[in-house]
């Protein structure tokens, strides 16, 4: 059937973009679809000063195809920026520059189709059918990369409005915070970046700033060498073979390997607050409250926040005019797969169960594959939701899709032995 694609990608975030970039030039019929009018990477949270938490070498292609024309280095050279980039000696690339790199690649790939939201996917005999408005796209295999959704605590859900919103929307909402009492909820990287921008009066000079985090302190992202071993293919392979309970526990234990504030951001913030208190002589604007969890939110003229203090075990109340939720993202079952949901294999928590090749098990033909990206935190480990192993995962998917080792996915690993020989033999 000539009009049936070999692979249809749903969602064009960085993860499917990486697959599209690595498939560019390979003779197979593929097409990727996204509801947005053009590529963008979390555009409403592209704050001034926000930087990448990952090495720029872990781009769309380099870890598995260092000579591929869609690399970050190729972008720098094409933009006549290579020497200046090196001279700038940046510890971390800005998110703005990496987003521009992604967009540059997206503009060069003929396999991408924007303004094409997939509302449903059904299976007919030997192929999937993607519904995009009136358009029906047939594909033997699909790769679903529709991302995660903003997490909104239950007590905030009834209050979502121009005065209470998730940080991922701040660019779209452009709040006027002049003279307002603002509460920021959440002590991760986004919370820190929002607070820094509030102190810089990005949305006007607020009157008071309250920053709550249930974490015991502002905790740094652990980017040290041995922790970075969790972000190697070898660790992922070892992790994948562990019993489910142990994987759950490890993901919780390794939280700060993927979810903390960059040490540079913490230093910047501390220096900013020091200057404000001791040198500028300005009144303290920010009240920083660790160990505090927002338990209830009510609204009269303003918001009343009921907060639990985990250190002392008591509750207190605070008032604010605007609430900014920096409460992260949560896994979302892709809405476009609802029609297939009953047919997918799920784990004890109802999450799709992925195999080593990132396929979800299902009751349809084995040669019609459903690849799920950004859905394997509990099957593949903490690296799954980061850019770190994106190119390697794409190569695993492509090798499986093509049925041949097109990319060498044996990385040589890190310095730690994650598998004992006995386990390796048992698995082989
Ligand atoms: C602000 C922010 C900063 C981050 N910074 C880093 C970092 O520095 N380093 C790191 O390793 N990780 C980072 N991450 C984590 C992760 O790398 C990103 O979230 C990344 O964008 C995930 O890519 P994705 O392709 O899974 O999803 P997304 O980027 O969320 O893209 C999903 C795409 O799917 C489309 N879509 C959804 N449903 C449909 C549908 N039905 N039909 C068609 N299209 C659809 C959406 O329009 C969207 O374009 C960051 C995350 C955030 C939120």
PDB file of N, CA, C and O in Angstrom, residues 58 222-239 254 257-258 380-384 388-389 392 411-419:
ATOM      1  N   UNK A  58      24.478  16.854  24.013  1.00  0.00           N
ATOM      2  CA  UNK A  58      23.359  15.895  24.029  1.00  0.00           C
ATOM      3  C   UNK A  58      22.206  16.498  23.235  1.00  0.00           C
ATOM      4  O   UNK A  58      21.112  16.720  23.752  1.00  0.00           O
ATOM      5  N   UNK A 222      21.597  17.450  41.213  1.00  0.00           N
ATOM      6  CA  UNK A 222      22.863  16.738  41.366  1.00  0.00           C
ATOM      7  C   UNK A 222      23.425  16.427  39.974  1.00  0.00           C
ATOM      8  O   UNK A 222      22.952  15.522  39.295  1.00  0.00           O
ATOM      9  N   UNK A 223      24.417  17.238  39.575  1.00  0.00           N
ATOM     10  CA  UNK A 223      25.001  17.037  38.245  1.00  0.00           C
ATOM     11  C   UNK A 223      26.419  16.501  38.360  1.00  0.00           C
ATOM     12  O   UNK A 223      27.253  16.726  37.493  1.00  0.00           O
ATOM     13  N   UNK A 224      26.726  15.838  39.471  1.00  0.00           N
ATOM     14  CA  UNK A 224      28.091  15.369  39.689  1.00  0.00           C
ATOM     15  C   UNK A 224      28.340  14.096  38.858  1.00  0.00           C
ATOM     16  O   UNK A 224      27.390  13.413  38.452  1.00  0.00           O
ATOM     17  N   UNK A 225      29.620  13.776  38.600  1.00  0.00           N
ATOM     18  CA  UNK A 225      29.930  12.735  37.627  1.00  0.00           C
ATOM     19  C   UNK A 225      29.281  11.378  37.898  1.00  0.00           C
ATOM     20  O   UNK A 225      28.755  10.747  36.977  1.00  0.00           O
ATOM     21  N   UNK A 226      29.310  10.905  39.139  1.00  0.00           N
ATOM     22  CA  UNK A 226      28.782   9.554  39.372  1.00  0.00           C
ATOM     23  C   UNK A 226      27.261   9.524  39.239  1.00  0.00           C
ATOM     24  O   UNK A 226      26.685   8.554  38.763  1.00  0.00           O
ATOM     25  N   UNK A 227      26.622  10.619  39.643  1.00  0.00           N
ATOM     26  CA  UNK A 227      25.168  10.679  39.464  1.00  0.00           C
ATOM     27  C   UNK A 227      24.835  10.708  37.974  1.00  0.00           C
ATOM     28  O   UNK A 227      23.843  10.110  37.526  1.00  0.00           O
ATOM     29  N   UNK A 228      25.676  11.362  37.194  1.00  0.00           N
ATOM     30  CA  UNK A 228      25.410  11.417  35.754  1.00  0.00           C
ATOM     31  C   UNK A 228      25.484  10.048  35.088  1.00  0.00           C
ATOM     32  O   UNK A 228      25.051   9.891  33.947  1.00  0.00           O
ATOM     33  N   UNK A 229      26.003   9.049  35.791  1.00  0.00           N
ATOM     34  CA  UNK A 229      25.983   7.686  35.249  1.00  0.00           C
ATOM     35  C   UNK A 229      24.547   7.168  35.073  1.00  0.00           C
ATOM     36  O   UNK A 229      24.310   6.262  34.293  1.00  0.00           O
ATOM     37  N   UNK A 230      23.599   7.760  35.818  1.00  0.00           N
ATOM     38  CA  UNK A 230      22.196   7.335  35.628  1.00  0.00           C
ATOM     39  C   UNK A 230      21.703   7.704  34.224  1.00  0.00           C
ATOM     40  O   UNK A 230      20.678   7.239  33.777  1.00  0.00           O
ATOM     41  N   UNK A 231      22.445   8.603  33.583  1.00  0.00           N
ATOM     42  CA  UNK A 231      22.030   9.081  32.262  1.00  0.00           C
ATOM     43  C   UNK A 231      22.902   8.459  31.170  1.00  0.00           C
ATOM     44  O   UNK A 231      23.352   9.119  30.246  1.00  0.00           O
ATOM     45  N   UNK A 232      23.181   7.157  31.345  1.00  0.00           N
ATOM     46  CA  UNK A 232      23.909   6.420  30.308  1.00  0.00           C
ATOM     47  C   UNK A 232      23.039   5.246  29.851  1.00  0.00           C
ATOM     48  O   UNK A 232      22.260   4.694  30.644  1.00  0.00           O
ATOM     49  N   UNK A 233      23.176   4.827  28.595  1.00  0.00           N
ATOM     50  CA  UNK A 233      22.396   3.683  28.117  1.00  0.00           C
ATOM     51  C   UNK A 233      22.609   2.448  28.966  1.00  0.00           C
ATOM     52  O   UNK A 233      21.685   1.658  29.181  1.00  0.00           O
ATOM     53  N   UNK A 234      23.831   2.260  29.477  1.00  0.00           N
ATOM     54  CA  UNK A 234      24.118   1.055  30.266  1.00  0.00           C
ATOM     55  C   UNK A 234      23.290   1.047  31.543  1.00  0.00           C
ATOM     56  O   UNK A 234      22.772   0.016  31.949  1.00  0.00           O
ATOM     57  N   UNK A 235      23.183   2.193  32.186  1.00  0.00           N
ATOM     58  CA  UNK A 235      22.379   2.229  33.409  1.00  0.00           C
ATOM     59  C   UNK A 235      20.919   1.953  33.074  1.00  0.00           C
ATOM     60  O   UNK A 235      20.239   1.200  33.782  1.00  0.00           O
ATOM     61  N   UNK A 236      20.453   2.533  31.982  1.00  0.00           N
ATOM     62  CA  UNK A 236      19.047   2.330  31.594  1.00  0.00           C
ATOM     63  C   UNK A 236      18.777   0.838  31.370  1.00  0.00           C
ATOM     64  O   UNK A 236      17.760   0.299  31.820  1.00  0.00           O
ATOM     65  N   UNK A 237      19.715   0.149  30.702  1.00  0.00           N
ATOM     66  CA  UNK A 237      19.516  -1.291  30.455  1.00  0.00           C
ATOM     67  C   UNK A 237      19.443  -2.055  31.771  1.00  0.00           C
ATOM     68  O   UNK A 237      18.591  -2.941  31.944  1.00  0.00           O
ATOM     69  N   UNK A 238      20.348  -1.717  32.706  1.00  0.00           N
ATOM     70  CA  UNK A 238      20.343  -2.419  33.994  1.00  0.00           C
ATOM     71  C   UNK A 238      19.054  -2.109  34.754  1.00  0.00           C
ATOM     72  O   UNK A 238      18.404  -3.012  35.307  1.00  0.00           O
ATOM     73  N   UNK A 239      18.649  -0.848  34.743  1.00  0.00           N
ATOM     74  CA  UNK A 239      17.446  -0.413  35.456  1.00  0.00           C
ATOM     75  C   UNK A 239      16.221  -1.166  34.951  1.00  0.00           C
ATOM     76  O   UNK A 239      15.389  -1.635  35.717  1.00  0.00           O
ATOM     77  N   UNK A 254      16.239   8.934  43.291  1.00  0.00           N
ATOM     78  CA  UNK A 254      17.091   9.689  42.351  1.00  0.00           C
ATOM     79  C   UNK A 254      16.463  11.017  41.927  1.00  0.00           C
ATOM     80  O   UNK A 254      16.889  11.615  40.934  1.00  0.00           O
ATOM     81  N   UNK A 257      18.575  13.928  40.851  1.00  0.00           N
ATOM     82  CA  UNK A 257      19.415  13.790  39.655  1.00  0.00           C
ATOM     83  C   UNK A 257      18.744  14.485  38.466  1.00  0.00           C
ATOM     84  O   UNK A 257      19.409  14.867  37.503  1.00  0.00           O
ATOM     85  N   UNK A 258      17.433  14.634  38.544  1.00  0.00           N
ATOM     86  CA  UNK A 258      16.739  15.233  37.390  1.00  0.00           C
ATOM     87  C   UNK A 258      15.835  16.389  37.782  1.00  0.00           C
ATOM     88  O   UNK A 258      15.337  17.098  36.921  1.00  0.00           O
ATOM     89  N   UNK A 380      12.298   2.927  32.293  1.00  0.00           N
ATOM     90  CA  UNK A 380      13.669   3.194  31.847  1.00  0.00           C
ATOM     91  C   UNK A 380      14.453   4.102  32.785  1.00  0.00           C
ATOM     92  O   UNK A 380      15.645   4.321  32.566  1.00  0.00           O
ATOM     93  N   UNK A 381      13.794   4.703  33.776  1.00  0.00           N
ATOM     94  CA  UNK A 381      14.523   5.495  34.761  1.00  0.00           C
ATOM     95  C   UNK A 381      14.419   6.994  34.549  1.00  0.00           C
ATOM     96  O   UNK A 381      13.763   7.468  33.610  1.00  0.00           O
ATOM     97  N   UNK A 382      15.104   7.739  35.406  1.00  0.00           N
ATOM     98  CA  UNK A 382      14.930   9.196  35.460  1.00  0.00           C
ATOM     99  C   UNK A 382      15.393   9.918  34.194  1.00  0.00           C
ATOM    100  O   UNK A 382      15.009  11.044  33.935  1.00  0.00           O
ATOM    101  N   UNK A 383      16.238   9.252  33.399  1.00  0.00           N
ATOM    102  CA  UNK A 383      16.736   9.909  32.176  1.00  0.00           C
ATOM    103  C   UNK A 383      15.633  10.076  31.132  1.00  0.00           C
ATOM    104  O   UNK A 383      15.737  10.912  30.237  1.00  0.00           O
ATOM    105  N   UNK A 384      14.586   9.285  31.268  1.00  0.00           N
ATOM    106  CA  UNK A 384      13.585   9.193  30.203  1.00  0.00           C
ATOM    107  C   UNK A 384      12.907  10.526  29.877  1.00  0.00           C
ATOM    108  O   UNK A 384      12.542  10.789  28.744  1.00  0.00           O
ATOM    109  N   UNK A 388      18.846  14.235  27.869  1.00  0.00           N
ATOM    110  CA  UNK A 388      20.132  13.526  27.915  1.00  0.00           C
ATOM    111  C   UNK A 388      20.253  12.335  26.968  1.00  0.00           C
ATOM    112  O   UNK A 388      21.223  12.193  26.247  1.00  0.00           O
ATOM    113  N   UNK A 389      19.259  11.431  27.014  1.00  0.00           N
ATOM    114  CA  UNK A 389      19.363  10.217  26.207  1.00  0.00           C
ATOM    115  C   UNK A 389      18.402  10.234  25.023  1.00  0.00           C
ATOM    116  O   UNK A 389      18.112   9.197  24.431  1.00  0.00           O
ATOM    117  N   UNK A 392      19.887   8.774  21.790  1.00  0.00           N
ATOM    118  CA  UNK A 392      20.084   7.331  21.927  1.00  0.00           C
ATOM    119  C   UNK A 392      18.740   6.592  21.838  1.00  0.00           C
ATOM    120  O   UNK A 392      18.610   5.590  21.145  1.00  0.00           O
ATOM    121  N   UNK A 411      27.154   2.481  23.690  1.00  0.00           N
ATOM    122  CA  UNK A 411      27.848   3.755  23.897  1.00  0.00           C
ATOM    123  C   UNK A 411      29.237   3.608  24.499  1.00  0.00           C
ATOM    124  O   UNK A 411      30.011   4.542  24.524  1.00  0.00           O
ATOM    125  N   UNK A 412      29.568   2.422  25.025  1.00  0.00           N
ATOM    126  CA  UNK A 412      30.822   2.317  25.773  1.00  0.00           C
ATOM    127  C   UNK A 412      30.592   2.667  27.238  1.00  0.00           C
ATOM    128  O   UNK A 412      31.414   2.386  28.084  1.00  0.00           O
ATOM    129  N   UNK A 413      29.430   3.265  27.519  1.00  0.00           N
ATOM    130  CA  UNK A 413      29.003   3.486  28.904  1.00  0.00           C
ATOM    131  C   UNK A 413      29.851   4.460  29.679  1.00  0.00           C
ATOM    132  O   UNK A 413      30.590   5.269  29.125  1.00  0.00           O
ATOM    133  N   UNK A 414      29.721   4.368  31.001  1.00  0.00           N
ATOM    134  CA  UNK A 414      30.482   5.232  31.887  1.00  0.00           C
ATOM    135  C   UNK A 414      31.548   4.407  32.576  1.00  0.00           C
ATOM    136  O   UNK A 414      32.063   3.436  32.006  1.00  0.00           O
ATOM    137  N   UNK A 415      31.852   4.766  33.824  1.00  0.00           N
ATOM    138  CA  UNK A 415      32.948   4.090  34.517  1.00  0.00           C
ATOM    139  C   UNK A 415      32.459   3.065  35.539  1.00  0.00           C
ATOM    140  O   UNK A 415      33.267   2.347  36.121  1.00  0.00           O
ATOM    141  N   UNK A 416      31.174   3.019  35.765  1.00  0.00           N
ATOM    142  CA  UNK A 416      30.657   2.084  36.773  1.00  0.00           C
ATOM    143  C   UNK A 416      30.111   0.831  36.099  1.00  0.00           C
ATOM    144  O   UNK A 416      29.605   0.906  34.979  1.00  0.00           O
ATOM    145  N   UNK A 417      30.220  -0.304  36.797  1.00  0.00           N
ATOM    146  CA  UNK A 417      29.636  -1.550  36.279  1.00  0.00           C
ATOM    147  C   UNK A 417      28.235  -1.696  36.844  1.00  0.00           C
ATOM    148  O   UNK A 417      28.073  -1.951  38.038  1.00  0.00           O
ATOM    149  N   UNK A 418      27.239  -1.553  36.018  1.00  0.00           N
ATOM    150  CA  UNK A 418      25.868  -1.616  36.512  1.00  0.00           C
ATOM    151  C   UNK A 418      25.290  -3.018  36.472  1.00  0.00           C
ATOM    152  O   UNK A 418      24.264  -3.282  37.064  1.00  0.00           O
ATOM    153  N   UNK A 419      25.929  -3.905  35.724  1.00  0.00           N
ATOM    154  CA  UNK A 419      25.411  -5.273  35.620  1.00  0.00           C
ATOM    155  C   UNK A 419      26.463  -6.230  36.157  1.00  0.00           C
ATOM    156  O   UNK A 419      27.620  -6.133  35.763  1.00  0.00           O
TER     157      UNK A 419
END
